[in-house]
Every structure is written in structure tokens, then in C-alpha cells.
CSV table of C-alpha atoms in Angstrom, one decimal:
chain,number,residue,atom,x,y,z
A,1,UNK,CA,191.8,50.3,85.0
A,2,UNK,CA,195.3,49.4,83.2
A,3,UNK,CA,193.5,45.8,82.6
A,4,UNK,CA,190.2,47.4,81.1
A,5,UNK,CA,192.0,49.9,79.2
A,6,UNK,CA,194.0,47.4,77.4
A,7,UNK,CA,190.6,45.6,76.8
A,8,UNK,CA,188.2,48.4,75.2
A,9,UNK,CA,191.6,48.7,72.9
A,10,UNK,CA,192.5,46.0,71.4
A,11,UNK,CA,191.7,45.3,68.0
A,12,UNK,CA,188.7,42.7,69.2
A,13,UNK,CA,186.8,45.6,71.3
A,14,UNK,CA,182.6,45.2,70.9
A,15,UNK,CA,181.7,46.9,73.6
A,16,UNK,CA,180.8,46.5,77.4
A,17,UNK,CA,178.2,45.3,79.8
A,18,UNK,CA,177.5,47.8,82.2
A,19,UNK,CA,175.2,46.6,85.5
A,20,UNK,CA,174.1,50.6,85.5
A,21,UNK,CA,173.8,53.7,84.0
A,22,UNK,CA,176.1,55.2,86.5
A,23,UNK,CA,178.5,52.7,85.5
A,24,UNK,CA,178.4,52.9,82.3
A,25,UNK,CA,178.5,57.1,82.3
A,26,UNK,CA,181.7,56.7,84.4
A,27,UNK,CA,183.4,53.8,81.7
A,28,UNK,CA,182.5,56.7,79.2
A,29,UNK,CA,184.0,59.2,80.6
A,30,UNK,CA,187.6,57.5,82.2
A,31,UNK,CA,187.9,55.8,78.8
A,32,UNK,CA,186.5,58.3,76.4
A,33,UNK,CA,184.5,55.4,74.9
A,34,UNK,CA,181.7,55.9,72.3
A,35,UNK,CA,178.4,55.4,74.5
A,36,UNK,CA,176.3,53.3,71.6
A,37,UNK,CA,179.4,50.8,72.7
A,38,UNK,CA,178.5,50.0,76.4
A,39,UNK,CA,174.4,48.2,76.9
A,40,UNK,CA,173.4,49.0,80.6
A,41,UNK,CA,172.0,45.5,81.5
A,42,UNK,CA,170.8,45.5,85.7
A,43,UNK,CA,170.9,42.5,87.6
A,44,UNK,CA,167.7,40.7,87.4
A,45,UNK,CA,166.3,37.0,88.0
A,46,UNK,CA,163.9,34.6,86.6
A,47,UNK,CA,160.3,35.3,87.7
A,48,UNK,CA,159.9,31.7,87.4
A,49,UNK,CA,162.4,31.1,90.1
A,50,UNK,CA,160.5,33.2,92.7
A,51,UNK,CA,158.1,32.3,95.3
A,52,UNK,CA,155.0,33.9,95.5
A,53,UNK,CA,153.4,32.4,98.7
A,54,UNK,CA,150.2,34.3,100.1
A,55,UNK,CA,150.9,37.4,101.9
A,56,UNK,CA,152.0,36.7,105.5
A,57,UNK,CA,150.1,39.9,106.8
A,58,UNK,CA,146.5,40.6,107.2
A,59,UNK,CA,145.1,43.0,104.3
A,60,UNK,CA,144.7,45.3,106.9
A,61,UNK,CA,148.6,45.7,106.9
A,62,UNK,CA,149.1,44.3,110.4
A,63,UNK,CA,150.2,41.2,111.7
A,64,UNK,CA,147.9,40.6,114.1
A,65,UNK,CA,149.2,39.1,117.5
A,66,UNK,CA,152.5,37.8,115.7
A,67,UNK,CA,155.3,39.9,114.7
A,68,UNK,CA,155.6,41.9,111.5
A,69,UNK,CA,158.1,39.6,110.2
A,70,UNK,CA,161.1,41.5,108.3
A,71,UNK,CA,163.6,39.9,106.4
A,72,UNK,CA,166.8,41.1,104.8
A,73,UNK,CA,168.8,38.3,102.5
A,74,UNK,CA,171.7,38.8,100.8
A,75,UNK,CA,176.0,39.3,102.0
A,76,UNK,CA,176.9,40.9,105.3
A,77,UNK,CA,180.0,43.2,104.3
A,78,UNK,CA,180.1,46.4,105.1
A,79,UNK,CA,177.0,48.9,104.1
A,80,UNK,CA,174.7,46.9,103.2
A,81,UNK,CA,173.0,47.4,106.4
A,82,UNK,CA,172.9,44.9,109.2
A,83,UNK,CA,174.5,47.1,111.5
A,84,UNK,CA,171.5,49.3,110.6
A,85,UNK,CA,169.4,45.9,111.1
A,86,UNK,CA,170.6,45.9,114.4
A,87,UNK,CA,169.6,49.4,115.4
A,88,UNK,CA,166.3,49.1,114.3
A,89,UNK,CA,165.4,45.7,115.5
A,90,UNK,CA,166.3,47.8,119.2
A,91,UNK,CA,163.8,49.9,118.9
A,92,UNK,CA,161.1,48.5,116.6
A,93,UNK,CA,160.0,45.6,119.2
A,94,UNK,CA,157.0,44.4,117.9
A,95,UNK,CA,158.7,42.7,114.3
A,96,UNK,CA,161.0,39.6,114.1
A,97,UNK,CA,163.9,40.6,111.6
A,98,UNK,CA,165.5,37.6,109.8
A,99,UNK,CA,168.9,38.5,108.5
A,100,UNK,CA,170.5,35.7,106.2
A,101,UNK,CA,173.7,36.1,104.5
A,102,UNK,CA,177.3,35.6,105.0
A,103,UNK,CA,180.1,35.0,104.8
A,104,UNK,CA,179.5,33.0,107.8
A,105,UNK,CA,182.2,34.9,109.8
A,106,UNK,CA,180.3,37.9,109.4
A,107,UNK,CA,177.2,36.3,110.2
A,108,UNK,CA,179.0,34.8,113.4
A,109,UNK,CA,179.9,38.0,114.5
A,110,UNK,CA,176.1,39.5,113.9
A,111,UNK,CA,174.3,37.2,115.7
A,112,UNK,CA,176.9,37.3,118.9
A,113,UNK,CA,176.1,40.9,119.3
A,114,UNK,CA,172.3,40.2,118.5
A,115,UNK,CA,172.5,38.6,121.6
A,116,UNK,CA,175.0,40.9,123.9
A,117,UNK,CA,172.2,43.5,123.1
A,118,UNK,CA,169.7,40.9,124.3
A,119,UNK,CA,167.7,41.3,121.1
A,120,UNK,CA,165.7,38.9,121.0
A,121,UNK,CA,163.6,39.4,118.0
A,122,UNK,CA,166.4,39.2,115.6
A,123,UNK,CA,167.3,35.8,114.1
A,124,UNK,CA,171.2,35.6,111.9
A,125,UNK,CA,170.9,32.5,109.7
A,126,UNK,CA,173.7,32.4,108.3
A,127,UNK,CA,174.4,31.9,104.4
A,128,UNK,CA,171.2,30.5,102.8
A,129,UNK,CA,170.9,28.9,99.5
A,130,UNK,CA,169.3,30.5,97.0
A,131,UNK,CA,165.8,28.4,97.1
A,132,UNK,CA,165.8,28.8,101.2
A,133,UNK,CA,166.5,32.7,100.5
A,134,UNK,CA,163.7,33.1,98.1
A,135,UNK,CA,161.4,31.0,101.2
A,136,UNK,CA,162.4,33.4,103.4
A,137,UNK,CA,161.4,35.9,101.6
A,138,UNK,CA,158.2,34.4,100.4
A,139,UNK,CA,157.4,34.2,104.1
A,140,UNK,CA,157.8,37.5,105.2
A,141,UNK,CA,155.5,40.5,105.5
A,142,UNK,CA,158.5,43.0,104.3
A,143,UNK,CA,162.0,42.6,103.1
A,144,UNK,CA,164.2,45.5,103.4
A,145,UNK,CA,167.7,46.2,102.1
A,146,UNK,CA,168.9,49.6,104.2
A,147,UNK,CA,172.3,50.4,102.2
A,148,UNK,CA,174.3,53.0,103.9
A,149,UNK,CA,176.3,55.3,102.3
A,150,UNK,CA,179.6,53.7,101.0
A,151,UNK,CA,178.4,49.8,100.4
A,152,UNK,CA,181.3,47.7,100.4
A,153,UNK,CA,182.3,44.8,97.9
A,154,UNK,CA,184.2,41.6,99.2
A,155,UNK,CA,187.2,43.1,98.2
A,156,UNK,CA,187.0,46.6,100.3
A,157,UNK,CA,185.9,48.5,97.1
A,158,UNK,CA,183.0,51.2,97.4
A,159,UNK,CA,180.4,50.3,95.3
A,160,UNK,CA,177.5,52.8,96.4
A,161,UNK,CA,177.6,54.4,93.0
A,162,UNK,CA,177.2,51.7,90.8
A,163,UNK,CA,176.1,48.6,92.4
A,164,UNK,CA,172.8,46.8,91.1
A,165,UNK,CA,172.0,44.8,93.9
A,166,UNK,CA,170.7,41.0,93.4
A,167,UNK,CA,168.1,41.0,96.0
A,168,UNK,CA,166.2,43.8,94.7
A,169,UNK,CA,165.5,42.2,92.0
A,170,UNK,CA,164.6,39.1,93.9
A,171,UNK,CA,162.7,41.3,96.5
A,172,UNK,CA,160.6,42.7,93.2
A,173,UNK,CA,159.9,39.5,91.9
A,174,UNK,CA,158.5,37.9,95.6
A,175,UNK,CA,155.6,41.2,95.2
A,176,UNK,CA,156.5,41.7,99.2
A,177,UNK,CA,156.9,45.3,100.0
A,178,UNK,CA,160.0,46.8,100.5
A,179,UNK,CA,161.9,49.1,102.3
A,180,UNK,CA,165.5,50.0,100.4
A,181,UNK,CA,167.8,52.5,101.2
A,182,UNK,CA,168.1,55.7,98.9
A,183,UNK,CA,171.0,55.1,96.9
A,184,UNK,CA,170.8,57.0,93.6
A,185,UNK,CA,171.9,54.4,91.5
A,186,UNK,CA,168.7,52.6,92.2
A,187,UNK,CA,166.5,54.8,91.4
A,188,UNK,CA,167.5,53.5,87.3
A,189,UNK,CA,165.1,50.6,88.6
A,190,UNK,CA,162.5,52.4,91.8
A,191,UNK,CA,160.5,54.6,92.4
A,192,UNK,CA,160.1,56.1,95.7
A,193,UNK,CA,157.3,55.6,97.2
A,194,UNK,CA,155.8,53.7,94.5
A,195,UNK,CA,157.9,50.7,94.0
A,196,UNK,CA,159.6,50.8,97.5
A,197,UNK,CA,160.1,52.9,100.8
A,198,UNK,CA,163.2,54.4,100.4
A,199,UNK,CA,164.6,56.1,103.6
A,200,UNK,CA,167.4,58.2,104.0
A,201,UNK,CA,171.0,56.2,104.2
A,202,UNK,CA,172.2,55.6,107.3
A,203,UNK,CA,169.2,56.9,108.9
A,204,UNK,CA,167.7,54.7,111.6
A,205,UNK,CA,164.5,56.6,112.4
């Protein structure tokens, strides 16, 4: 704050790039800036860059005799729901889940209790570069992202409220169906039920 606050004063002030409209409501308000000086610009990525492979599921929304394969991509910290992965994949047998992401420690300590929970059906990758993460997703028959409550930056911080999460944006531009968790911050780029799922946080069922 005393860094930013020095910043939107200082005789070279043009204004601010805000990653959402909750952010940029907030900067308003704890700096009593003028709002025509902050442009709310989400995360986004080039639709070139995506992969649009055929869908991995039959049209009849099933899988067939293979799993439903569900993939989550993106970092491990806190809230952004592997933990949540981890739950489901217990009691929804009959998909694979995929979860790729890091840091690697994190991902180490995932796929160790993956397998004291003898889950089977759940694969940790690891970190994935950004073409293999788009693959991934290319290949799956849903990508999910199931944020919990308080979503947690590298640095400890609680982001739930204004975070604009990279890989829904990629998971829009792969045309795969997802399932994200209800934070209200993203409903400035989904709608429920019509451009995602979006369940409950930290609800498993």
C-alpha cells in the first residue's frame, strides 16, 4: 500500500491496470482515485496459441468404456483446489483426473497422498510447460478449476476477491467444458451455467 500510494501520486501518475472490476473498485476506494483512471484489463491468451483437438468424448456426452478424462492445469498453492481434486477423484471412480502444476514440491506432496489413498485414477504431473498444458487440456473431455474460498498467491496473500485466473482463459479458448468454482470475481467473465458449471466453493458433492 505505502509503495502504491506513493505511485498513483507522484507527479507522473496515468493511471492503473486493474486484472478486475473488484480490483479496481477496491484501488478506488483505498486511494480515493478518480475511476476513468484505472482500465480493468482480465487475463486472457492468444486464441492462436490454443489447441483445439477434436473432442475426446462421444457427442452423446459419455466416454464410452474409457474414463471421463478430467484435467485441472495450473499452480498447486493453497485454494485453488487439488485438495478438492483429491476428494472428488475418491468418489467419482469412473474419470481419470490429471492434475499438472507446481511448484514441484507441492506437486510431490499431491501425488504421495494420491497414492496413500490408493487413488488410482488420479495422475500429478508435475509443472508442465505451457504447450504440454494447453495438450493436456486439448485432450481432455473437461477441465475444471474448483477454487475454494480464500485462494492463495505464492506469497500467502488471499486473492479470492480479485484474482483473474490464467487458465480460465486458457480453458475458454480450448472450447472444453468446464467446471469452475463460484468465486464472484469471475462471474466479470462467466456465466453460470452457460459458459461453465459453477459449483458451490469448497463443496465436493
Amino acid at each position: 500500500r505505502w509503495v502504491l500510494r506513493r505511485l498513483v501520486r507522484a507527479p507522473g501518475f496515468r493511471g492503473i491496470v486493474a486484472i478486475s472490476g473488484a480490483l479496481a473498485d477496491d484501488l478506488v476506494q483505498e486511494f480515493a482515485l478518480d475511476p476513468g483512471t484505472i482500465l480493468v484489463a482480465h487475463d486472457a491468451v492468444r486464441p492462436a496459441e490454443a489447441l483445439h483437438a477434436a473432442p475426446a468424448a462421444p457427442a452423446d456426452g459419455t466416454a464410452g468404456d474409457r474414463p471421463v478424462a478430467v484435467t485441472y492445469t495450473g499452480s498447486l498453492y493453497p485454494g485453488k483446489g487439488a485438495d478438492l481434486l483429491l476428494a472428488l477423484a475418491a468418489r467419482c471412480r469412473w474419470a481419470h483426473f490429471t492434475i499438472a502444476g507446481g511448484p514441484p514440491g507441492h506437486a510431490d506432496g499431491l501425488r504421495g497422498r494420491a497414492v496413500a489413498d490408493g487413488l488410482d485414477n488420479v495422475t500429478v504431473t508435475g509443472p508442465l510447460s505451457p504447450d504440454d498444458a494447453r495438450a493436456a487440456q486439448a485432450a481432455s473431455d473437461v477441465l475444471i478449476a474448483p477454487f475454494a474460498s480464500r485462494v492463495e498467491s505464492d506469497s500467502g496473500v488471499d486473492i479470492a476477491r480479485w484474482t483473474s485466473p490464467l487458465k480460465v482463459f486458457e480453458y475458454m479458448a480450448s472450447g472444453r467444458p468446464m467446471v469452475v468454482g463460484d468465486l464472484p470475481v469471475l462471474r466479470e467473465v462467466l456465466r453460470p451455467g452457460v459458459d461453465a458449471l459453477m459449483p458451490a466453493l469448497d463443496d465436493v458433492d
